[in-house]
């Protein structure tokens, strides 16, 4: 099942994608796609609905982030060995964790707006994992049972803010619009193996990133196990699991960064596509 939120920012409505690719409104069944509606019981109820019985969403509405009222926006750094190598970093012994401010979250086709003075804004195509039920002290063997579904995340990063402003990576990861999420929340029953998903990112039509979740250092299950030993994961929390090689800062000999007017296009097998145009605050 592919769940979607559509409409103006802050007023999104829930929908699902039918077999023909049309949006079908779910407002009569749930008020939104949030942590409150991501448990197995509610998802099973939605899955049992005949899509043909749902109203078609007319026109070409804006698509919002596929999860509303996201709790924690957790990100894993340097989780692909070849990406760690391109940045000159050592392979981490444990998942590297940083947080992205929820105010960074936007829809998958919304503009990415570089902050004032930014010259080092970069792209990162990532697999997003959406938690569906409360997870505390979870084992790797059971970890995927706590997943509601998967989505695409663009972990947009301002590298100067991230590495040169004293403090945590969060400074360069949390700028407004730096968290495009969606378009779909694909429920876990449609993603039998989250470690076998091809992914790519283009900038202005040029392929920059090509990868596969099979090359993650820490698998989705290992990440959930690790994080749940440290703190409780709640329904509606999102984990962005790291990016493959091909980011702008890793290009040799001269890194390449985004500029006003650039267009990013992201794809992950079975999870749809994203497209963002880049603009910049004055």
mmCIF file of C-alpha atoms in Angstrom:
data_model
loop_
_atom_site.group_PDB
_atom_site.id
_atom_site.type_symbol
_atom_site.label_atom_id
_atom_site.label_comp_id
_atom_site.label_asym_id
_atom_site.label_seq_id
_atom_site.Cartn_x
_atom_site.Cartn_y
_atom_site.Cartn_z
ATOM 1 C CA UNK A 1 0.000 0.000 0.000
ATOM 2 C CA UNK A 2 1.258 3.446 -0.952
ATOM 3 C CA UNK A 3 0.047 6.232 1.335
ATOM 4 C CA UNK A 4 0.225 9.895 0.377
ATOM 5 C CA UNK A 5 -0.597 13.281 1.888
ATOM 6 C CA UNK A 6 -1.796 15.949 -0.514
ATOM 7 C CA UNK A 7 -2.843 19.596 -0.360
ATOM 8 C CA UNK A 8 -1.496 22.914 0.846
ATOM 9 C CA UNK A 9 1.317 22.849 3.391
ATOM 10 C CA UNK A 10 -0.153 22.451 6.857
ATOM 11 C CA UNK A 11 -3.532 21.315 5.519
ATOM 12 C CA UNK A 12 -2.658 18.006 3.855
ATOM 13 C CA UNK A 13 -5.240 15.247 3.459
ATOM 14 C CA UNK A 14 -4.603 11.480 3.428
ATOM 15 C CA UNK A 15 -4.801 9.380 0.280
ATOM 16 C CA UNK A 16 -3.577 6.141 -1.202
ATOM 17 C CA UNK A 17 -2.258 5.352 -4.658
ATOM 18 C CA UNK A 18 -4.369 2.847 -6.573
ATOM 19 C CA UNK A 19 -3.102 0.295 -9.090
ATOM 20 C CA UNK A 20 -3.490 2.816 -11.929
ATOM 21 C CA UNK A 21 -1.421 5.416 -10.107
ATOM 22 C CA UNK A 22 -4.390 7.618 -9.202
ATOM 23 C CA UNK A 23 -4.753 9.253 -5.799
ATOM 24 C CA UNK A 24 -7.769 8.069 -3.802
ATOM 25 C CA UNK A 25 -8.900 10.173 -0.871
ATOM 26 C CA UNK A 26 -8.874 8.491 2.562
ATOM 27 C CA UNK A 27 -10.378 11.371 4.559
ATOM 28 C CA UNK A 28 -13.501 9.358 5.407
ATOM 29 C CA UNK A 29 -11.360 6.702 7.065
ATOM 30 C CA UNK A 30 -8.434 8.554 8.723
ATOM 31 C CA UNK A 31 -7.833 12.238 9.352
ATOM 32 C CA UNK A 32 -4.137 12.118 8.417
ATOM 33 C CA UNK A 33 -1.138 9.813 7.992
ATOM 34 C CA UNK A 34 0.621 10.236 11.344
ATOM 35 C CA UNK A 35 2.012 8.125 14.140
ATOM 36 C CA UNK A 36 -1.534 7.644 15.398
ATOM 37 C CA UNK A 37 -2.551 5.879 12.181
ATOM 38 C CA UNK A 38 0.603 3.855 11.457
ATOM 39 C CA UNK A 39 -0.047 0.860 13.687
ATOM 40 C CA UNK A 40 -0.682 -2.542 12.105
ATOM 41 C CA UNK A 41 -4.391 -2.542 13.017
ATOM 42 C CA UNK A 42 -5.132 0.732 11.243
ATOM 43 C CA UNK A 43 -2.958 -0.137 8.251
ATOM 44 C CA UNK A 44 -4.713 -3.504 7.931
ATOM 45 C CA UNK A 45 -8.069 -1.715 7.994
ATOM 46 C CA UNK A 46 -6.965 0.680 5.252
ATOM 47 C CA UNK A 47 -5.509 -2.177 3.230
ATOM 48 C CA UNK A 48 -8.886 -3.925 3.282
ATOM 49 C CA UNK A 49 -10.651 -0.978 1.620
ATOM 50 C CA UNK A 50 -11.449 -1.399 -2.070
ATOM 51 C CA UNK A 51 -9.601 1.545 -3.677
ATOM 52 C CA UNK A 52 -12.371 1.782 -6.300
ATOM 53 C CA UNK A 53 -14.751 2.781 -3.511
ATOM 54 C CA UNK A 54 -12.669 5.848 -2.621
ATOM 55 C CA UNK A 55 -13.085 9.262 -4.275
ATOM 56 C CA UNK A 56 -10.504 10.122 -6.915
ATOM 57 C CA UNK A 57 -8.385 13.165 -6.053
ATOM 58 C CA UNK A 58 -8.929 15.514 -8.958
ATOM 59 C CA UNK A 59 -6.376 17.804 -10.542
ATOM 60 C CA UNK A 60 -2.687 17.962 -9.742
ATOM 61 C CA UNK A 61 -2.450 18.793 -6.042
ATOM 62 C CA UNK A 62 0.731 19.497 -4.131
ATOM 63 C CA UNK A 63 2.157 16.378 -2.463
ATOM 64 C CA UNK A 64 3.258 16.865 1.117
ATOM 65 C CA UNK A 65 5.664 14.877 3.250
ATOM 66 C CA UNK A 66 4.276 11.341 3.416
ATOM 67 C CA UNK A 67 4.083 11.418 7.233
ATOM 68 C CA UNK A 68 2.513 14.237 9.212
ATOM 69 C CA UNK A 69 3.461 15.345 12.718
ATOM 70 C CA UNK A 70 6.784 13.517 12.534
ATOM 71 C CA UNK A 71 8.113 12.925 16.025
ATOM 72 C CA UNK A 72 11.880 12.483 15.834
ATOM 73 C CA UNK A 73 13.756 12.985 12.558
ATOM 74 C CA UNK A 74 16.788 10.752 13.117
ATOM 75 C CA UNK A 75 19.654 10.498 10.642
ATOM 76 C CA UNK A 76 22.507 8.032 10.308
ATOM 77 C CA UNK A 77 25.804 9.362 8.968
ATOM 78 C CA UNK A 78 28.505 7.616 6.944
ATOM 79 C CA UNK A 79 26.479 4.414 6.643
ATOM 80 C CA UNK A 80 27.816 3.338 3.231
ATOM 81 C CA UNK A 81 31.447 2.238 3.136
ATOM 82 C CA UNK A 82 32.119 3.825 -0.258
ATOM 83 C CA UNK A 83 30.571 7.124 0.867
ATOM 84 C CA UNK A 84 32.756 7.129 3.982
ATOM 85 C CA UNK A 85 35.778 6.559 1.732
ATOM 86 C CA UNK A 86 34.920 9.467 -0.597
ATOM 87 C CA UNK A 87 34.728 11.821 2.392
ATOM 88 C CA UNK A 88 37.963 10.499 3.896
ATOM 89 C CA UNK A 89 36.239 9.212 7.030
ATOM 90 C CA UNK A 90 36.892 5.983 8.917
ATOM 91 C CA UNK A 91 34.286 3.227 8.912
ATOM 92 C CA UNK A 92 32.209 3.841 12.050
ATOM 93 C CA UNK A 93 32.087 1.183 14.755
ATOM 94 C CA UNK A 94 28.540 2.146 15.697
ATOM 95 C CA UNK A 95 25.835 4.030 13.787
ATOM 96 C CA UNK A 96 26.606 7.753 13.729
ATOM 97 C CA UNK A 97 23.491 9.618 14.832
ATOM 98 C CA UNK A 98 22.435 13.192 14.291
ATOM 99 C CA UNK A 99 19.071 14.914 14.307
ATOM 100 C CA UNK A 100 17.417 16.987 11.638
ATOM 101 C CA UNK A 101 15.062 19.735 12.825
ATOM 102 C CA UNK A 102 11.442 18.975 11.990
ATOM 103 C CA UNK A 103 11.158 22.462 10.509
ATOM 104 C CA UNK A 104 13.332 21.150 7.644
ATOM 105 C CA UNK A 105 10.582 18.762 6.494
ATOM 106 C CA UNK A 106 8.902 19.563 3.175
ATOM 107 C CA UNK A 107 7.170 17.688 0.409
ATOM 108 C CA UNK A 108 9.047 15.713 -2.245
ATOM 109 C CA UNK A 109 8.462 18.300 -4.990
ATOM 110 C CA UNK A 110 8.741 21.476 -2.934
ATOM 111 C CA UNK A 111 11.640 23.828 -3.602
ATOM 112 C CA UNK A 112 14.840 23.418 -1.614
ATOM 113 C CA UNK A 113 15.805 26.895 -0.438
ATOM 114 C CA UNK A 114 19.474 27.458 0.335
ATOM 115 C CA UNK A 115 19.928 29.710 3.349
ATOM 116 C CA UNK A 116 21.345 33.194 3.048
ATOM 117 C CA UNK A 117 25.049 33.083 2.205
ATOM 118 C CA UNK A 118 25.137 29.343 1.504
ATOM 119 C CA UNK A 119 27.772 28.197 -0.997
ATOM 120 C CA UNK A 120 28.221 24.552 0.059
ATOM 121 C CA UNK A 121 24.733 23.012 -0.153
ATOM 122 C CA UNK A 122 24.866 19.316 -1.078
ATOM 123 C CA UNK A 123 22.512 16.438 -1.907
ATOM 124 C CA UNK A 124 22.028 13.023 -0.271
ATOM 125 C CA UNK A 125 19.542 10.387 -1.482
ATOM 126 C CA UNK A 126 18.528 8.190 1.458
ATOM 127 C CA UNK A 127 16.139 5.415 2.439
ATOM 128 C CA UNK A 128 13.714 6.650 5.081
ATOM 129 C CA UNK A 129 12.293 4.232 7.653
ATOM 130 C CA UNK A 130 9.025 5.137 9.368
ATOM 131 C CA UNK A 131 8.369 3.600 12.784
ATOM 132 C CA UNK A 132 4.886 2.129 13.256
ATOM 133 C CA UNK A 133 4.842 1.012 16.889
ATOM 134 C CA UNK A 134 6.701 1.823 20.072
ATOM 135 C CA UNK A 135 10.164 0.256 20.077
ATOM 136 C CA UNK A 136 12.315 -0.104 23.196
ATOM 137 C CA UNK A 137 15.146 -2.635 23.615
ATOM 138 C CA UNK A 138 14.264 -4.268 20.307
ATOM 139 C CA UNK A 139 16.358 -7.131 18.914
ATOM 140 C CA UNK A 140 17.690 -7.151 15.374
ATOM 141 C CA UNK A 141 15.617 -10.268 14.691
ATOM 142 C CA UNK A 142 12.376 -8.451 15.519
ATOM 143 C CA UNK A 143 13.295 -4.926 14.430
ATOM 144 C CA UNK A 144 11.514 -4.836 11.069
ATOM 145 C CA UNK A 145 8.215 -5.711 12.758
ATOM 146 C CA UNK A 146 8.298 -2.193 14.222
ATOM 147 C CA UNK A 147 8.459 -0.534 10.801
ATOM 148 C CA UNK A 148 5.291 0.941 9.292
ATOM 149 C CA UNK A 149 6.914 1.549 5.929
ATOM 150 C CA UNK A 150 9.622 3.193 3.852
ATOM 151 C CA UNK A 151 10.074 6.367 1.849
ATOM 152 C CA UNK A 152 12.674 8.550 0.125
ATOM 153 C CA UNK A 153 14.462 11.283 2.056
ATOM 154 C CA UNK A 154 16.777 13.903 0.574
ATOM 155 C CA UNK A 155 19.152 14.718 3.429
ATOM 156 C CA UNK A 156 20.129 18.107 2.020
ATOM 157 C CA UNK A 157 23.263 19.391 3.781
ATOM 158 C CA UNK A 158 25.091 22.706 3.971
ATOM 159 C CA UNK A 159 28.670 21.440 4.322
ATOM 160 C CA UNK A 160 30.233 24.665 5.603
ATOM 161 C CA UNK A 161 27.593 24.915 8.320
ATOM 162 C CA UNK A 162 28.006 21.196 9.029
ATOM 163 C CA UNK A 163 31.796 21.043 9.350
ATOM 164 C CA UNK A 164 33.104 24.561 9.901
ATOM 165 C CA UNK A 165 30.650 26.098 12.354
ATOM 166 C CA UNK A 166 31.625 24.867 15.810
ATOM 167 C CA UNK A 167 29.171 22.286 17.082
ATOM 168 C CA UNK A 168 27.185 19.359 15.744
ATOM 169 C CA UNK A 169 26.345 18.303 12.182
ATOM 170 C CA UNK A 170 22.783 19.363 12.948
ATOM 171 C CA UNK A 171 23.670 22.960 12.028
ATOM 172 C CA UNK A 172 24.233 22.029 8.408
ATOM 173 C CA UNK A 173 21.395 19.511 8.222
ATOM 174 C CA UNK A 174 18.472 21.454 9.658
ATOM 175 C CA UNK A 175 18.045 24.479 7.411
ATOM 176 C CA UNK A 176 14.472 25.109 6.327
ATOM 177 C CA UNK A 177 13.413 22.817 3.420
ATOM 178 C CA UNK A 178 16.441 20.511 3.908
ATOM 179 C CA UNK A 179 14.275 17.428 4.510
ATOM 180 C CA UNK A 180 12.140 16.535 1.465
ATOM 181 C CA UNK A 181 10.258 13.354 2.432
ATOM 182 C CA UNK A 182 8.061 11.127 0.252
ATOM 183 C CA UNK A 183 6.253 11.025 -2.107
ATOM 184 C CA UNK A 184 4.823 7.785 -0.761
ATOM 185 C CA UNK A 185 4.925 5.901 2.487
ATOM 186 C CA UNK A 186 5.177 2.354 1.134
ATOM 187 C CA UNK A 187 4.048 -0.118 3.789
ATOM 188 C CA UNK A 188 6.540 -2.765 4.815
ATOM 189 C CA UNK A 189 4.583 -5.628 3.230
ATOM 190 C CA UNK A 190 5.490 -4.159 -0.182
ATOM 191 C CA UNK A 191 9.210 -3.935 0.688
ATOM 192 C CA UNK A 192 10.193 -7.520 1.518
ATOM 193 C CA UNK A 193 13.905 -6.692 1.773
ATOM 194 C CA UNK A 194 14.939 -3.117 2.608
ATOM 195 C CA UNK A 195 18.561 -4.160 1.968
ATOM 196 C CA UNK A 196 17.982 -4.740 -1.749
ATOM 197 C CA UNK A 197 16.842 -1.357 -3.063
ATOM 198 C CA UNK A 198 18.575 0.459 -5.896
ATOM 199 C CA UNK A 199 18.790 4.229 -5.551
ATOM 200 C CA UNK A 200 19.978 7.186 -7.582
ATOM 201 C CA UNK A 201 20.135 10.975 -7.664
ATOM 202 C CA UNK A 202 20.554 13.283 -10.662
ATOM 203 C CA UNK A 203 21.393 16.980 -10.691
ATOM 204 C CA UNK A 204 20.278 18.801 -13.848
ATOM 205 C CA UNK A 205 19.884 15.442 -15.572
ATOM 206 C CA UNK A 206 23.402 14.247 -14.742
ATOM 207 C CA UNK A 207 23.696 11.101 -12.639
ATOM 208 C CA UNK A 208 25.558 11.918 -9.427
ATOM 209 C CA UNK A 209 24.626 9.075 -7.070
ATOM 210 C CA UNK A 210 24.078 5.414 -7.841
ATOM 211 C CA UNK A 211 23.852 2.926 -5.028
ATOM 212 C CA UNK A 212 22.027 0.085 -3.361
ATOM 213 C CA UNK A 213 20.944 -0.385 0.233
ATOM 214 C CA UNK A 214 22.771 -3.738 0.148
ATOM 215 C CA UNK A 215 26.010 -1.825 0.789
ATOM 216 C CA UNK A 216 24.896 -0.239 4.052
ATOM 217 C CA UNK A 217 27.375 -0.707 6.881
ATOM 218 C CA UNK A 218 24.515 -1.020 9.392
ATOM 219 C CA UNK A 219 21.267 -2.537 8.130
ATOM 220 C CA UNK A 220 17.844 -1.113 8.879
ATOM 221 C CA UNK A 221 17.318 -3.818 11.501
ATOM 222 C CA UNK A 222 20.690 -3.110 13.129
ATOM 223 C CA UNK A 223 19.968 0.614 13.239
ATOM 224 C CA UNK A 224 16.600 0.093 14.922
ATOM 225 C CA UNK A 225 18.131 -2.343 17.401
ATOM 226 C CA UNK A 226 20.927 0.114 18.245
ATOM 227 C CA UNK A 227 18.753 3.197 18.614
ATOM 228 C CA UNK A 228 16.108 1.395 20.663
ATOM 229 C CA UNK A 229 18.733 0.497 23.263
ATOM 230 C CA UNK A 230 19.393 4.224 23.738
ATOM 231 C CA UNK A 231 15.875 5.707 23.712
ATOM 232 C CA UNK A 232 12.316 4.824 22.782
ATOM 233 C CA UNK A 233 11.297 5.022 19.146
ATOM 234 C CA UNK A 234 7.701 6.129 18.737
ATOM 235 C CA UNK A 235 5.170 5.716 15.921
ATOM 236 C CA UNK A 236 5.759 8.459 13.379
ATOM 237 C CA UNK A 237 9.495 8.748 14.042
ATOM 238 C CA UNK A 238 11.524 8.770 10.825
ATOM 239 C CA UNK A 239 15.048 7.375 10.432
ATOM 240 C CA UNK A 240 17.065 8.473 7.414
ATOM 241 C CA UNK A 241 19.588 5.694 6.970
ATOM 242 C CA UNK A 242 22.556 7.235 5.149
ATOM 243 C CA UNK A 243 23.606 7.920 1.583
ATOM 244 C CA UNK A 244 25.671 6.108 -1.066
ATOM 245 C CA UNK A 245 28.673 7.736 -2.781
ATOM 246 C CA UNK A 246 28.380 10.584 -5.245
ATOM 247 C CA UNK A 247 27.712 13.579 -3.019
ATOM 248 C CA UNK A 248 29.042 16.924 -4.141
ATOM 249 C CA UNK A 249 31.641 17.267 -1.389
ATOM 250 C CA UNK A 250 33.225 13.974 -2.484
ATOM 251 C CA UNK A 251 33.927 15.023 -6.077
ATOM 252 C CA UNK A 252 37.669 15.203 -6.775
ATOM 253 C CA UNK A 253 39.638 17.320 -7.234
ATOM 254 C CA UNK A 254 37.042 20.075 -6.856
ATOM 255 C CA UNK A 255 33.801 19.526 -4.937
ATOM 256 C CA UNK A 256 30.568 20.571 -6.652
ATOM 257 C CA UNK A 257 27.706 22.200 -4.771
ATOM 258 C CA UNK A 258 24.169 23.211 -5.595
ATOM 259 C CA UNK A 259 23.342 26.607 -7.003
ATOM 260 C CA UNK A 260 20.146 28.536 -7.613
ATOM 261 C CA UNK A 261 18.138 26.983 -10.455
ATOM 262 C CA UNK A 262 19.550 23.470 -10.126
ATOM 263 C CA UNK A 263 17.113 20.560 -10.163
ATOM 264 C CA UNK A 264 17.561 17.372 -8.123
ATOM 265 C CA UNK A 265 15.770 14.123 -9.001
ATOM 266 C CA UNK A 266 15.851 11.148 -6.620
ATOM 267 C CA UNK A 267 14.680 7.557 -7.074
ATOM 268 C CA UNK A 268 14.556 4.437 -4.916
ATOM 269 C CA UNK A 269 13.193 1.145 -6.234
ATOM 270 C CA UNK A 270 9.498 0.829 -5.411
ATOM 271 C CA UNK A 271 9.385 4.069 -3.436
ATOM 272 C CA UNK A 272 8.769 6.559 -6.224
ATOM 273 C CA UNK A 273 10.663 9.684 -7.198
ATOM 274 C CA UNK A 274 11.378 13.135 -5.834
ATOM 275 C CA UNK A 275 12.146 16.327 -7.727
ATOM 276 C CA UNK A 276 13.233 19.637 -6.212
ATOM 277 C CA UNK A 277 14.256 22.924 -7.754
ATOM 278 C CA UNK A 278 16.863 24.900 -5.812
ATOM 279 C CA UNK A 279 16.323 28.519 -4.865
ATOM 280 C CA UNK A 280 18.107 30.758 -2.335
ATOM 281 C CA UNK A 281 17.122 33.233 0.345
ATOM 282 C CA UNK A 282 18.281 36.785 -0.319
#
